[in-house]
mmCIF file of C-alpha atoms and ligand atoms in Angstrom:
data_model
loop_
_atom_site.group_PDB
_atom_site.id
_atom_site.type_symbol
_atom_site.label_atom_id
_atom_site.label_comp_id
_atom_site.label_asym_id
_atom_site.label_seq_id
_atom_site.Cartn_x
_atom_site.Cartn_y
_atom_site.Cartn_z
ATOM 1 C CA MET A 1 -50.434 -51.837 -71.144
ATOM 2 C CA LYS A 2 -46.603 -52.204 -71.422
ATOM 3 C CA PHE A 3 -46.322 -48.889 -73.436
ATOM 4 C CA THR A 4 -47.814 -47.063 -70.395
ATOM 5 C CA LEU A 5 -45.381 -48.954 -67.895
ATOM 6 C CA ILE A 6 -42.594 -47.772 -69.997
ATOM 7 C CA ILE A 7 -43.869 -44.125 -70.337
ATOM 8 C CA LYS A 8 -44.295 -44.396 -66.347
ATOM 9 C CA LEU A 9 -40.641 -45.655 -65.488
ATOM 10 C CA PHE A 10 -39.417 -42.811 -67.543
ATOM 11 C CA PHE A 11 -40.817 -40.312 -65.814
ATOM 12 C CA MET A 12 -39.885 -41.966 -62.385
ATOM 13 C CA LEU A 13 -36.452 -41.610 -63.884
ATOM 14 C CA MET A 14 -36.528 -38.364 -64.937
ATOM 15 C CA ILE A 15 -38.093 -37.046 -61.376
ATOM 16 C CA SER A 16 -35.161 -38.879 -59.743
ATOM 17 C CA LEU A 17 -32.529 -37.375 -61.870
ATOM 18 C CA LYS A 18 -34.126 -33.919 -61.241
ATOM 19 C CA VAL A 19 -33.900 -34.493 -57.465
ATOM 20 C CA GLN A 20 -30.559 -35.581 -57.943
ATOM 21 C CA ALA A 21 -29.677 -32.441 -59.862
ATOM 22 C CA ASN A 22 -31.412 -30.089 -57.399
ATOM 23 C CA GLN A 23 -29.450 -31.891 -54.667
ATOM 24 C CA ASN A 24 -26.190 -31.277 -56.221
ATOM 25 C CA VAL A 25 -27.086 -27.767 -56.553
ATOM 26 C CA LEU A 26 -27.754 -27.401 -52.868
ATOM 27 C CA LYS A 27 -24.911 -29.189 -51.863
ATOM 28 C CA SER A 28 -22.566 -27.063 -53.711
ATOM 29 C CA GLN A 29 -23.969 -24.030 -51.473
ATOM 30 C CA TYR A 30 -22.294 -25.660 -48.855
ATOM 31 C CA LYS A 31 -19.029 -26.338 -49.908
ATOM 32 C CA ARG A 32 -16.053 -26.044 -47.453
ATOM 33 C CA PRO A 33 -13.957 -22.770 -48.314
ATOM 34 C CA ASP A 34 -10.006 -23.643 -48.866
ATOM 35 C CA SER A 35 -8.713 -21.178 -46.790
ATOM 36 C CA ILE A 36 -9.327 -19.149 -43.663
ATOM 37 C CA PRO A 37 -10.181 -15.530 -44.281
ATOM 38 C CA PHE A 38 -8.143 -12.860 -42.118
ATOM 39 C CA PRO A 39 -8.729 -9.035 -42.306
ATOM 40 C CA SER A 40 -6.041 -6.944 -43.749
ATOM 41 C CA ASN A 41 -5.348 -4.813 -40.470
ATOM 42 C CA ASN A 42 -4.530 -8.243 -38.532
ATOM 43 C CA GLN A 43 -2.810 -10.560 -41.328
ATOM 44 C CA TYR A 44 -1.873 -13.941 -40.199
ATOM 45 C CA SER A 45 1.408 -15.178 -39.175
ATOM 46 C CA SER A 46 2.172 -18.470 -37.222
ATOM 47 C CA THR A 47 3.860 -16.903 -34.367
ATOM 48 C CA LYS A 48 1.101 -14.667 -33.734
ATOM 49 C CA ALA A 49 -1.150 -17.458 -33.631
ATOM 50 C CA MET A 50 0.812 -19.326 -31.552
ATOM 51 C CA LEU A 51 0.908 -16.445 -29.087
ATOM 52 C CA GLY A 52 -2.667 -16.093 -29.196
ATOM 53 C CA LYS A 53 -2.900 -19.659 -28.344
ATOM 54 C CA MET A 54 -0.855 -19.208 -25.282
ATOM 55 C CA LEU A 55 -3.303 -16.145 -24.181
ATOM 56 C CA PHE A 56 -6.519 -18.231 -25.007
ATOM 57 C CA PHE A 57 -5.110 -20.805 -22.438
ATOM 58 C CA ASP A 58 -3.501 -18.585 -19.884
ATOM 59 C CA PRO A 59 -5.206 -18.379 -16.642
ATOM 60 C CA ARG A 60 -3.091 -15.308 -15.452
ATOM 61 C CA LEU A 61 -5.604 -13.440 -18.001
ATOM 62 C CA SER A 62 -8.068 -13.585 -15.148
ATOM 63 C CA LYS A 63 -7.702 -11.680 -11.819
ATOM 64 C CA ASP A 64 -7.889 -14.734 -9.581
ATOM 65 C CA GLN A 65 -5.549 -16.636 -12.166
ATOM 66 C CA ASN A 66 -8.100 -19.781 -12.478
ATOM 67 C CA LEU A 67 -10.109 -18.787 -15.475
ATOM 68 C CA ASN A 68 -8.809 -18.810 -19.157
ATOM 69 C CA CYS A 69 -10.908 -18.601 -22.138
ATOM 70 C CA SER A 70 -11.334 -22.335 -22.624
ATOM 71 C CA SER A 71 -12.693 -22.729 -19.274
ATOM 72 C CA CYS A 72 -16.170 -21.443 -21.264
ATOM 73 C CA HIS A 73 -14.956 -22.492 -24.477
ATOM 74 C CA ASN A 74 -13.837 -25.788 -24.248
ATOM 75 C CA PRO A 75 -12.339 -27.935 -27.184
ATOM 76 C CA SER A 76 -14.148 -31.196 -25.803
ATOM 77 C CA PHE A 77 -17.374 -29.626 -26.021
ATOM 78 C CA GLY A 78 -17.545 -28.170 -29.324
ATOM 79 C CA TRP A 79 -15.604 -25.279 -27.987
ATOM 80 C CA GLU A 80 -18.836 -24.404 -25.347
ATOM 81 C CA VAL A 81 -19.376 -25.690 -21.987
ATOM 82 C CA PRO A 82 -22.110 -28.256 -21.399
ATOM 83 C CA LEU A 83 -23.923 -26.115 -19.224
ATOM 84 C CA ALA A 84 -26.928 -23.886 -19.640
ATOM 85 C CA LYS A 85 -25.121 -20.927 -18.269
ATOM 86 C CA ALA A 86 -21.405 -21.003 -17.792
ATOM 87 C CA VAL A 87 -19.868 -19.947 -14.288
ATOM 88 C CA GLY A 88 -16.974 -17.064 -14.078
ATOM 89 C CA ALA A 89 -15.478 -15.109 -11.701
ATOM 90 C CA GLN A 90 -18.036 -14.286 -9.523
ATOM 91 C CA ALA A 91 -19.402 -18.003 -9.085
ATOM 92 C CA GLN A 92 -22.509 -17.179 -10.473
ATOM 93 C CA PRO A 93 -24.295 -18.356 -13.737
ATOM 94 C CA LEU A 94 -23.666 -15.898 -16.591
ATOM 95 C CA PRO A 95 -26.827 -14.280 -18.126
ATOM 96 C CA ARG A 96 -26.318 -16.147 -21.459
ATOM 97 C CA HIS A 97 -24.988 -19.591 -22.614
ATOM 98 C CA ALA A 98 -21.678 -19.551 -23.973
ATOM 99 C CA PRO A 99 -21.612 -19.936 -27.635
ATOM 100 C CA THR A 100 -18.863 -22.071 -29.683
ATOM 101 C CA VAL A 101 -15.831 -20.189 -31.019
ATOM 102 C CA LEU A 102 -15.498 -22.594 -34.191
ATOM 103 C CA ASN A 103 -15.330 -20.840 -37.257
ATOM 104 C CA MET A 104 -15.238 -17.607 -35.889
ATOM 105 C CA ALA A 105 -13.114 -16.230 -39.105
ATOM 106 C CA TRP A 106 -16.629 -16.525 -41.090
ATOM 107 C CA VAL A 107 -18.464 -14.973 -38.314
ATOM 108 C CA ALA A 108 -19.505 -11.142 -37.585
ATOM 109 C CA PRO A 109 -20.675 -9.524 -35.574
ATOM 110 C CA PHE A 110 -19.982 -11.089 -32.228
ATOM 111 C CA PHE A 111 -22.047 -12.073 -29.229
ATOM 112 C CA TRP A 112 -25.470 -13.414 -29.505
ATOM 113 C CA ASP A 113 -26.719 -9.687 -29.928
ATOM 114 C CA GLY A 114 -23.863 -9.089 -32.281
ATOM 115 C CA ARG A 115 -22.562 -6.065 -29.843
ATOM 116 C CA ALA A 116 -19.002 -6.437 -30.956
ATOM 117 C CA PRO A 117 -18.260 -5.834 -34.224
ATOM 118 C CA THR A 118 -14.929 -7.630 -34.644
ATOM 119 C CA LEU A 119 -13.078 -10.448 -33.108
ATOM 120 C CA GLU A 120 -10.494 -8.025 -31.935
ATOM 121 C CA ASP A 121 -12.994 -6.214 -30.131
ATOM 122 C CA GLN A 122 -14.789 -9.047 -28.816
ATOM 123 C CA ALA A 123 -11.993 -10.745 -26.910
ATOM 124 C CA LEU A 124 -11.564 -7.452 -24.637
ATOM 125 C CA GLY A 125 -15.263 -8.221 -23.052
ATOM 126 C CA PRO A 126 -14.512 -11.454 -21.148
ATOM 127 C CA ILE A 127 -10.975 -10.400 -19.920
ATOM 128 C CA GLU A 128 -12.459 -7.334 -18.092
ATOM 129 C CA SER A 129 -15.955 -8.448 -17.428
ATOM 130 C CA GLU A 130 -16.431 -8.527 -13.640
ATOM 131 C CA VAL A 131 -18.406 -11.830 -14.083
ATOM 132 C CA GLU A 132 -16.177 -13.556 -16.679
ATOM 133 C CA MET A 133 -12.508 -13.037 -16.079
ATOM 134 C CA ASN A 134 -12.415 -9.909 -14.060
ATOM 135 C CA LEU A 135 -8.927 -8.394 -15.225
ATOM 136 C CA PRO A 136 -8.821 -4.746 -16.162
ATOM 137 C CA ILE A 137 -6.825 -4.686 -19.432
ATOM 138 C CA ASP A 138 -4.185 -2.372 -17.841
ATOM 139 C CA GLU A 139 -3.598 -4.606 -15.157
ATOM 140 C CA ALA A 140 -3.227 -7.552 -17.728
ATOM 141 C CA ILE A 141 -0.938 -5.499 -19.772
ATOM 142 C CA GLN A 142 1.270 -5.141 -16.377
ATOM 143 C CA ARG A 143 1.100 -8.749 -15.756
ATOM 144 C CA LEU A 144 2.237 -9.770 -19.243
ATOM 145 C CA ASN A 145 4.768 -7.216 -19.000
ATOM 146 C CA LYS A 146 6.508 -8.926 -16.046
ATOM 147 C CA ILE A 147 6.912 -12.123 -17.878
ATOM 148 C CA PRO A 148 9.941 -12.254 -19.981
ATOM 149 C CA GLY A 149 8.560 -15.458 -21.952
ATOM 150 C CA TYR A 150 5.771 -13.058 -23.248
ATOM 151 C CA GLN A 151 8.067 -9.803 -23.899
ATOM 152 C CA TYR A 152 9.960 -12.415 -25.793
ATOM 153 C CA TRP A 153 7.009 -13.989 -28.037
ATOM 154 C CA PHE A 154 5.288 -10.510 -28.444
ATOM 155 C CA ALA A 155 8.600 -8.916 -29.826
ATOM 156 C CA LYS A 156 8.799 -11.809 -32.271
ATOM 157 C CA ALA A 157 4.945 -11.552 -33.390
ATOM 158 C CA PHE A 158 4.751 -7.726 -33.199
ATOM 159 C CA PRO A 159 8.161 -6.374 -34.023
ATOM 160 C CA ALA A 160 8.529 -2.701 -33.184
ATOM 161 C CA GLU A 161 5.206 -2.863 -31.026
ATOM 162 C CA SER A 162 4.943 -3.187 -27.335
ATOM 163 C CA ILE A 163 2.530 -5.575 -25.054
ATOM 164 C CA ASN A 164 -0.448 -3.195 -25.234
ATOM 165 C CA GLN A 165 -4.297 -3.846 -25.558
ATOM 166 C CA GLU A 166 -4.233 -4.053 -29.584
ATOM 167 C CA THR A 167 -1.396 -6.608 -29.897
ATOM 168 C CA ILE A 168 -3.003 -8.441 -26.933
ATOM 169 C CA LEU A 169 -6.517 -8.757 -28.922
ATOM 170 C CA LYS A 170 -4.806 -8.935 -32.399
ATOM 171 C CA ALA A 171 -2.951 -12.062 -31.194
ATOM 172 C CA ILE A 172 -6.194 -13.779 -29.503
ATOM 173 C CA ALA A 173 -8.071 -13.079 -32.716
ATOM 174 C CA THR A 174 -5.949 -14.513 -35.068
ATOM 175 C CA TYR A 175 -5.592 -17.631 -32.830
ATOM 176 C CA GLU A 176 -9.476 -18.016 -32.747
ATOM 177 C CA ARG A 177 -9.582 -17.586 -36.591
ATOM 178 C CA THR A 178 -7.432 -20.695 -37.038
ATOM 179 C CA ILE A 179 -9.864 -22.708 -34.822
ATOM 180 C CA VAL A 180 -12.005 -24.507 -37.717
ATOM 181 C CA SER A 181 -13.848 -27.557 -37.583
ATOM 182 C CA THR A 182 -12.668 -30.569 -39.167
ATOM 183 C CA GLN A 183 -14.066 -32.293 -42.288
ATOM 184 C CA ALA A 184 -17.230 -33.950 -41.147
ATOM 185 C CA PRO A 185 -19.153 -36.962 -43.303
ATOM 186 C CA PHE A 186 -21.338 -34.206 -44.647
ATOM 187 C CA ASP A 187 -18.175 -32.508 -46.241
ATOM 188 C CA LEU A 188 -17.039 -35.863 -47.597
ATOM 189 C CA TRP A 189 -20.641 -36.202 -49.015
ATOM 190 C CA VAL A 190 -20.613 -32.801 -50.537
ATOM 191 C CA ASN A 191 -17.334 -33.647 -52.240
ATOM 192 C CA GLY A 192 -19.069 -36.954 -53.926
ATOM 193 C CA ASP A 193 -18.993 -39.921 -51.580
ATOM 194 C CA GLU A 194 -22.346 -41.053 -51.630
ATOM 195 C CA ASN A 195 -21.842 -43.725 -48.775
ATOM 196 C CA ALA A 196 -20.299 -40.861 -46.329
ATOM 197 C CA ILE A 197 -23.859 -40.448 -44.662
ATOM 198 C CA SER A 198 -26.846 -42.470 -44.348
ATOM 199 C CA ASP A 199 -30.028 -42.291 -46.604
ATOM 200 C CA SER A 200 -31.773 -40.981 -43.550
ATOM 201 C CA ALA A 201 -29.639 -37.849 -43.191
ATOM 202 C CA LYS A 202 -29.625 -37.176 -46.794
ATOM 203 C CA ASN A 203 -33.290 -37.071 -46.483
ATOM 204 C CA GLY A 204 -32.783 -34.710 -43.564
ATOM 205 C CA PHE A 205 -30.796 -32.411 -45.696
ATOM 206 C CA ASP A 206 -33.686 -32.497 -48.141
ATOM 207 C CA LEU A 207 -35.976 -31.275 -45.403
ATOM 208 C CA PHE A 208 -33.392 -28.821 -44.086
ATOM 209 C CA ASN A 209 -33.352 -27.220 -47.396
ATOM 210 C CA GLY A 210 -37.172 -27.962 -48.023
ATOM 211 C CA LYS A 211 -40.029 -28.576 -45.913
ATOM 212 C CA ALA A 212 -38.574 -27.815 -42.501
ATOM 213 C CA ARG A 213 -37.120 -24.161 -43.660
ATOM 214 C CA CYS A 214 -33.866 -24.425 -41.600
ATOM 215 C CA SER A 215 -31.631 -23.139 -44.390
ATOM 216 C CA THR A 216 -33.670 -19.773 -44.795
ATOM 217 C CA CYS A 217 -31.441 -18.913 -41.634
ATOM 218 C CA HIS A 218 -28.895 -21.347 -41.448
ATOM 219 C CA THR A 219 -26.936 -20.604 -44.528
ATOM 220 C CA ALA A 220 -23.625 -21.483 -46.353
ATOM 221 C CA TRP A 221 -20.820 -24.092 -45.070
ATOM 222 C CA ASN A 222 -21.081 -22.787 -41.546
ATOM 223 C CA PHE A 223 -24.761 -22.834 -41.531
ATOM 224 C CA THR A 224 -25.630 -19.335 -40.427
ATOM 225 C CA ASP A 225 -26.452 -15.991 -42.274
ATOM 226 C CA ASN A 226 -25.118 -13.890 -39.058
ATOM 227 C CA GLU A 227 -28.172 -12.383 -38.913
ATOM 228 C CA PHE A 228 -30.850 -12.010 -35.992
ATOM 229 C CA HIS A 229 -34.180 -13.486 -35.281
ATOM 230 C CA ASP A 230 -36.819 -14.337 -32.553
ATOM 231 C CA ILE A 231 -37.517 -18.088 -32.949
ATOM 232 C CA GLY A 232 -40.016 -17.904 -30.288
ATOM 233 C CA LEU A 233 -38.243 -19.401 -27.185
ATOM 234 C CA LEU A 234 -39.897 -19.341 -24.004
ATOM 235 C CA ASP A 235 -37.314 -16.837 -22.460
ATOM 236 C CA ASP A 236 -39.381 -13.337 -22.308
ATOM 237 C CA LYS A 237 -36.647 -11.505 -20.147
ATOM 238 C CA ASP A 238 -34.009 -11.485 -22.566
ATOM 239 C CA LEU A 239 -34.467 -8.733 -25.325
ATOM 240 C CA GLY A 240 -31.667 -9.848 -27.191
ATOM 241 C CA ARG A 241 -30.850 -7.559 -29.928
ATOM 242 C CA TYR A 242 -33.159 -4.904 -29.184
ATOM 243 C CA ALA A 243 -31.380 -3.435 -26.133
ATOM 244 C CA LEU A 244 -28.685 -2.217 -28.933
ATOM 245 C CA THR A 245 -31.174 -0.943 -31.449
ATOM 246 C CA ASN A 246 -34.510 -0.044 -29.908
ATOM 247 C CA GLN A 247 -36.266 -1.603 -32.858
ATOM 248 C CA ALA A 248 -39.355 -3.716 -32.121
ATOM 249 C CA VAL A 249 -38.212 -6.476 -34.962
ATOM 250 C CA ASN A 250 -35.399 -6.977 -32.805
ATOM 251 C CA LYS A 251 -36.997 -7.925 -29.527
ATOM 252 C CA HIS A 252 -36.057 -11.436 -28.280
ATOM 253 C CA ALA A 253 -33.841 -11.522 -31.550
ATOM 254 C CA PHE A 254 -30.515 -13.338 -31.352
ATOM 255 C CA LYS A 255 -28.013 -14.090 -33.659
ATOM 256 C CA THR A 256 -28.267 -17.187 -35.950
ATOM 257 C CA PRO A 257 -25.530 -19.716 -34.664
ATOM 258 C CA GLY A 258 -23.381 -22.069 -36.870
ATOM 259 C CA LEU A 259 -24.409 -25.611 -37.006
ATOM 260 C CA ARG A 260 -20.834 -27.321 -37.148
ATOM 261 C CA ASN A 261 -20.131 -29.907 -34.415
ATOM 262 C CA ILE A 262 -23.825 -29.394 -33.158
ATOM 263 C CA SER A 263 -24.320 -32.584 -31.634
ATOM 264 C CA GLN A 264 -21.249 -31.972 -29.246
ATOM 265 C CA ARG A 265 -22.661 -28.468 -28.430
ATOM 266 C CA ALA A 266 -25.670 -29.252 -26.089
ATOM 267 C CA PRO A 267 -27.106 -27.750 -24.338
ATOM 268 C CA TYR A 268 -28.683 -25.244 -26.988
ATOM 269 C CA MET A 269 -29.907 -21.610 -27.518
ATOM 270 C CA HIS A 270 -28.840 -18.244 -25.817
ATOM 271 C CA ASP A 271 -30.524 -19.052 -22.764
ATOM 272 C CA GLY A 272 -29.256 -22.918 -23.056
ATOM 273 C CA SER A 273 -33.016 -24.005 -22.487
ATOM 274 C CA LEU A 274 -32.981 -26.948 -24.789
ATOM 275 C CA ALA A 275 -31.144 -29.911 -23.497
ATOM 276 C CA SER A 276 -31.301 -32.106 -27.068
ATOM 277 C CA LEU A 277 -31.469 -31.732 -30.790
ATOM 278 C CA GLU A 278 -34.793 -33.379 -30.241
ATOM 279 C CA SER A 279 -35.865 -30.798 -28.205
ATOM 280 C CA VAL A 280 -34.607 -28.261 -30.893
ATOM 281 C CA ILE A 281 -36.709 -30.178 -33.343
ATOM 282 C CA THR A 282 -39.540 -30.196 -31.369
ATOM 283 C CA HIS A 283 -39.215 -26.577 -30.646
ATOM 284 C CA TYR A 284 -38.957 -25.943 -34.688
ATOM 285 C CA ASN A 285 -42.246 -27.944 -35.153
ATOM 286 C CA SER A 286 -44.426 -26.182 -32.827
ATOM 287 C CA GLY A 287 -43.514 -22.942 -34.659
ATOM 288 C CA GLY A 288 -42.226 -20.995 -31.501
ATOM 289 C CA LEU A 289 -44.116 -18.585 -29.079
ATOM 290 C CA PRO A 290 -46.517 -16.257 -31.188
ATOM 291 C CA ARG A 291 -45.488 -12.747 -30.446
ATOM 292 C CA THR A 292 -45.034 -9.888 -32.747
ATOM 293 C CA SER A 293 -41.351 -9.893 -33.113
ATOM 294 C CA LEU A 294 -41.298 -13.682 -33.855
ATOM 295 C CA SER A 295 -39.648 -14.152 -37.193
ATOM 296 C CA PRO A 296 -42.523 -14.167 -40.232
ATOM 297 C CA LEU A 297 -40.298 -17.263 -41.457
ATOM 298 C CA MET A 298 -41.240 -19.429 -38.387
ATOM 299 C CA SER A 299 -44.761 -21.499 -38.238
ATOM 300 C CA PRO A 300 -45.564 -25.041 -37.538
ATOM 301 C CA LEU A 301 -43.967 -27.586 -39.598
ATOM 302 C CA SER A 302 -46.153 -30.536 -39.122
ATOM 303 C CA LEU A 303 -42.930 -33.007 -39.278
ATOM 304 C CA SER A 304 -43.698 -36.890 -39.098
ATOM 305 C CA THR A 305 -41.587 -38.864 -36.562
ATOM 306 C CA LYS A 306 -39.541 -40.109 -39.345
ATOM 307 C CA GLU A 307 -39.097 -36.587 -40.703
ATOM 308 C CA LYS A 308 -37.755 -35.386 -37.112
ATOM 309 C CA THR A 309 -35.489 -38.408 -36.848
ATOM 310 C CA ASP A 310 -34.033 -37.781 -40.362
ATOM 311 C CA LEU A 311 -33.210 -34.042 -39.604
ATOM 312 C CA ILE A 312 -31.503 -35.024 -36.509
ATOM 313 C CA GLU A 313 -29.554 -37.529 -38.556
ATOM 314 C CA PHE A 314 -28.385 -34.954 -40.827
ATOM 315 C CA LEU A 315 -27.438 -32.463 -38.216
ATOM 316 C CA ASN A 316 -25.137 -35.149 -36.624
ATOM 317 C CA THR A 317 -23.177 -35.612 -39.889
ATOM 318 C CA LEU A 318 -22.047 -31.958 -39.312
ATOM 319 C CA THR A 319 -19.423 -33.297 -36.428
ATOM 320 C CA GLY A 320 -15.953 -34.400 -37.651
ATOM 321 C CA PRO A 321 -13.391 -36.379 -36.080
ATOM 322 C CA ALA A 322 -11.920 -34.863 -32.845
ATOM 323 C CA MET A 323 -9.602 -31.826 -33.377
ATOM 324 C CA VAL A 324 -6.179 -32.431 -31.791
ATOM 325 C CA VAL A 325 -5.708 -29.534 -29.480
ATOM 326 C CA SER A 326 -2.138 -29.513 -27.471
ATOM 327 C CA LEU A 327 -1.665 -27.229 -24.781
ATOM 328 C CA PRO A 328 0.621 -24.712 -25.064
ATOM 329 C CA VAL A 329 3.435 -24.169 -22.859
ATOM 330 C CA LEU A 330 2.678 -20.879 -21.045
ATOM 331 C CA PRO A 331 5.550 -18.614 -21.073
ATOM 332 C CA GLN A 332 7.115 -17.961 -17.523
HETATM 333 C C1 HEC B 401 -16.972 -17.394 -17.808
HETATM 334 C C2 HEC B 401 -17.121 -17.980 -18.994
HETATM 335 C C3 HEC B 401 -16.334 -17.464 -20.572
HETATM 336 C C4 HEC B 401 -15.221 -17.025 -20.566
HETATM 337 C C5 HEC B 401 -13.885 -17.224 -19.258
HETATM 338 C C6 HEC B 401 -14.880 -16.503 -21.600
HETATM 339 N N1 HEC B 401 -16.191 -16.587 -22.609
HETATM 340 FE FE1 HEC B 401 -16.326 -16.018 -24.349
HETATM 341 N N2 HEC B 401 -18.275 -15.905 -24.051
HETATM 342 C C7 HEC B 401 -19.052 -16.496 -22.866
HETATM 343 C C8 HEC B 401 -20.414 -16.050 -22.960
HETATM 344 C C9 HEC B 401 -21.601 -16.383 -21.778
HETATM 345 C C10 HEC B 401 -20.552 -15.574 -24.066
HETATM 346 C C11 HEC B 401 -21.943 -15.138 -24.906
HETATM 347 C C12 HEC B 401 -22.191 -13.516 -24.106
HETATM 348 C C13 HEC B 401 -23.286 -12.773 -24.908
HETATM 349 O O1 HEC B 401 -23.305 -12.926 -25.991
HETATM 350 O O2 HEC B 401 -23.805 -11.777 -24.393
HETATM 351 C C14 HEC B 401 -19.574 -15.694 -24.897
HETATM 352 C C15 HEC B 401 -19.042 -15.268 -26.441
HETATM 353 C C16 HEC B 401 -17.971 -15.382 -26.976
HETATM 354 C C17 HEC B 401 -17.756 -14.958 -28.261
HETATM 355 C C18 HEC B 401 -18.799 -14.715 -29.179
HETATM 356 C C19 HEC B 401 -18.972 -15.818 -30.154
HETATM 357 C C20 HEC B 401 -20.308 -15.430 -31.196
HETATM 358 O O3 HEC B 401 -20.537 -16.166 -32.163
HETATM 359 O O4 HEC B 401 -20.539 -14.219 -31.285
HETATM 360 C C21 HEC B 401 -16.124 -15.208 -28.482
HETATM 361 C C22 HEC B 401 -15.534 -15.351 -29.806
HETATM 362 C C23 HEC B 401 -15.625 -15.577 -27.188
HETATM 363 N N3 HEC B 401 -16.442 -15.806 -26.115
HETATM 364 C C24 HEC B 401 -14.364 -15.553 -27.064
HETATM 365 C C25 HEC B 401 -13.736 -15.645 -25.731
HETATM 366 C C26 HEC B 401 -12.400 -15.427 -25.561
HETATM 367 C C27 HEC B 401 -11.330 -15.263 -26.696
HETATM 368 C C28 HEC B 401 -12.270 -15.767 -24.072
HETATM 369 C C29 HEC B 401 -10.994 -15.206 -23.429
HETATM 370 C C30 HEC B 401 -10.142 -14.408 -23.548
HETATM 371 C C31 HEC B 401 -13.536 -16.079 -23.528
HETATM 372 N N4 HEC B 401 -14.464 -15.837 -24.387
HETATM 373 C C32 HEC B 401 -13.742 -16.173 -22.249
HETATM 374 C C33 HEC B 401 -18.670 -16.871 -21.933
HETATM 375 C C34 HEC B 401 -17.346 -16.826 -21.450
HETATM 376 C C1 HEC B 402 -35.717 -17.375 -38.567
HETATM 377 C C2 HEC B 402 -34.324 -18.067 -38.645
HETATM 378 C C3 HEC B 402 -34.298 -19.570 -38.116
HETATM 379 C C4 HEC B 402 -35.153 -20.843 -38.485
HETATM 380 C C5 HEC B 402 -35.974 -20.859 -39.860
HETATM 381 C C6 HEC B 402 -34.328 -22.061 -38.218
HETATM 382 N N1 HEC B 402 -33.372 -21.302 -37.277
HETATM 383 FE FE1 HEC B 402 -32.316 -22.293 -36.074
HETATM 384 N N2 HEC B 402 -31.702 -20.792 -35.142
HETATM 385 C C7 HEC B 402 -31.721 -19.553 -35.325
HETATM 386 C C8 HEC B 402 -31.808 -18.349 -34.152
HETATM 387 C C9 HEC B 402 -31.568 -17.174 -34.272
HETATM 388 C C10 HEC B 402 -30.962 -19.422 -33.498
HETATM 389 C C11 HEC B 402 -30.692 -18.849 -31.861
HETATM 390 C C12 HEC B 402 -31.635 -18.567 -31.277
HETATM 391 C C13 HEC B 402 -31.608 -18.148 -29.417
HETATM 392 O O1 HEC B 402 -31.006 -18.630 -29.137
HETATM 393 O O2 HEC B 402 -32.573 -17.425 -29.233
HETATM 394 C C14 HEC B 402 -31.090 -20.664 -33.702
HETATM 395 C C15 HEC B 402 -30.450 -21.887 -32.967
HETATM 396 C C16 HEC B 402 -30.405 -23.245 -33.336
HETATM 397 C C17 HEC B 402 -29.710 -24.245 -32.684
HETATM 398 C C18 HEC B 402 -29.074 -24.103 -31.478
HETATM 399 C C19 HEC B 402 -27.572 -23.933 -31.748
HETATM 400 C C20 HEC B 402 -26.852 -23.544 -30.718
HETATM 401 O O3 HEC B 402 -25.469 -23.273 -30.802
HETATM 402 O O4 HEC B 402 -27.255 -23.510 -29.300
HETATM 403 C C21 HEC B 402 -29.998 -25.262 -33.606
HETATM 404 C C22 HEC B 402 -29.696 -26.711 -33.408
HETATM 405 C C23 HEC B 402 -30.848 -24.840 -34.442
HETATM 406 N N3 HEC B 402 -31.357 -23.409 -34.763
HETATM 407 C C24 HEC B 402 -31.305 -25.660 -35.938
HETATM 408 C C25 HEC B 402 -32.110 -25.409 -36.598
HETATM 409 C C26 HEC B 402 -33.070 -26.117 -37.470
HETATM 410 C C27 HEC B 402 -32.700 -27.738 -37.445
HETATM 411 C C28 HEC B 402 -34.014 -25.468 -38.300
HETATM 412 C C29 HEC B 402 -35.167 -25.980 -39.037
HETATM 413 C C30 HEC B 402 -36.055 -27.068 -38.377
HETATM 414 C C31 HEC B 402 -33.613 -24.108 -37.872
HETATM 415 N N4 HEC B 402 -32.638 -24.004 -36.732
HETATM 416 C C32 HEC B 402 -34.554 -23.015 -38.431
HETATM 417 C C33 HEC B 402 -32.659 -19.085 -36.795
HETATM 418 C C34 HEC B 402 -33.282 -20.095 -37.196
#
């Protein structure tokens, strides 16, 4: 009798050690990188990043001088805005929800449908788009050229080059690459602090990687595979990546967003249709709208109430302390 009890305890210990070992292997896949990757054709310099920050926050890059990038990518709301559809120059809701600009150095391609290959290409879109900032780039160049402060800073950041489309976009992209989410409780746990997150969140992490299958698409430290999937949302008008590729598998397919600071980024999805993390989990638990383009990775999950709570507890550990973003002094 006593002997079987000892055997039993031994096996329980082995199983718990195995779970622990599995969790450690999984955790290592989510380790934060030590440095920001910059492309070789647009290397980092602090002057370039500072100039890019001025441009990011400068309303003179919009036709009516009333909108800047942070109008729709606001640091206080996880670098998005708490609206299903942000409003731009034409005072009408944009076709899609504004995504975050956090951790863009680890993302490509850009936009929900991936239509811009690089961050430099992407930045031209919102400046020129009639429904966003509505300023043709040639007018932007003329405007900036009339501002002595900008002439000074462009000359410092790009010696022997002028204020042109390429230098404007390179500066903005460099600043964006420096916008990196802060150390979250999850990172402290990954680095070995067992008290950094709750048991419920730890269980949520196991579900994320196991029963709930979230990690099949939300991979690595920024929690995205940068691929396109139809997760079966109700929106049936926006065909997503299909508009670019004309391939049936891309119907309703949108880019997997990273999940850093996700608790600050409601509402969710390309159409802003899900108001809370609870509704996100309810959606995934249902398996999504069955249609031919639905990702084969989607199916009903049969999560219990406790499991849903644990997943949300886990997602909440991905938000770190607020980033201090001082507004730049705009050149005159
Ligand atoms: C009026 C609101 C608005 C303004 C102003 C705006 N954006 Fe956006 N931004 C959006 C929306 C909406 C999308 C998604 C559009 C889509 O995917 O079709 C987006 C997408 C992006 C993306 C792609 C993110 C990703 O994960 O692919 C980046 C980067 C970005 N914007 C940067 C900027 C920069 C830089 C500026 C200023 C030059 C700017 N935005 C101005 C609304 C705005
Ligand atoms: C088949 C790939 C896939 C799986 C599996 C998956 N996701 Fe997603 N996730 C996506 C895509 C793609 C989007 C964007 C969809 C859209 O807007 O049309 C998304 C969006 C989200 C968003 C909203 C992000 C934002 O910026 O609005 C959250 C939160 C999220 N997923 C969490 C989860 C969780 C939790 C699980 C597991 C229960 C999960 N995902 C499973 C691909 C996936």
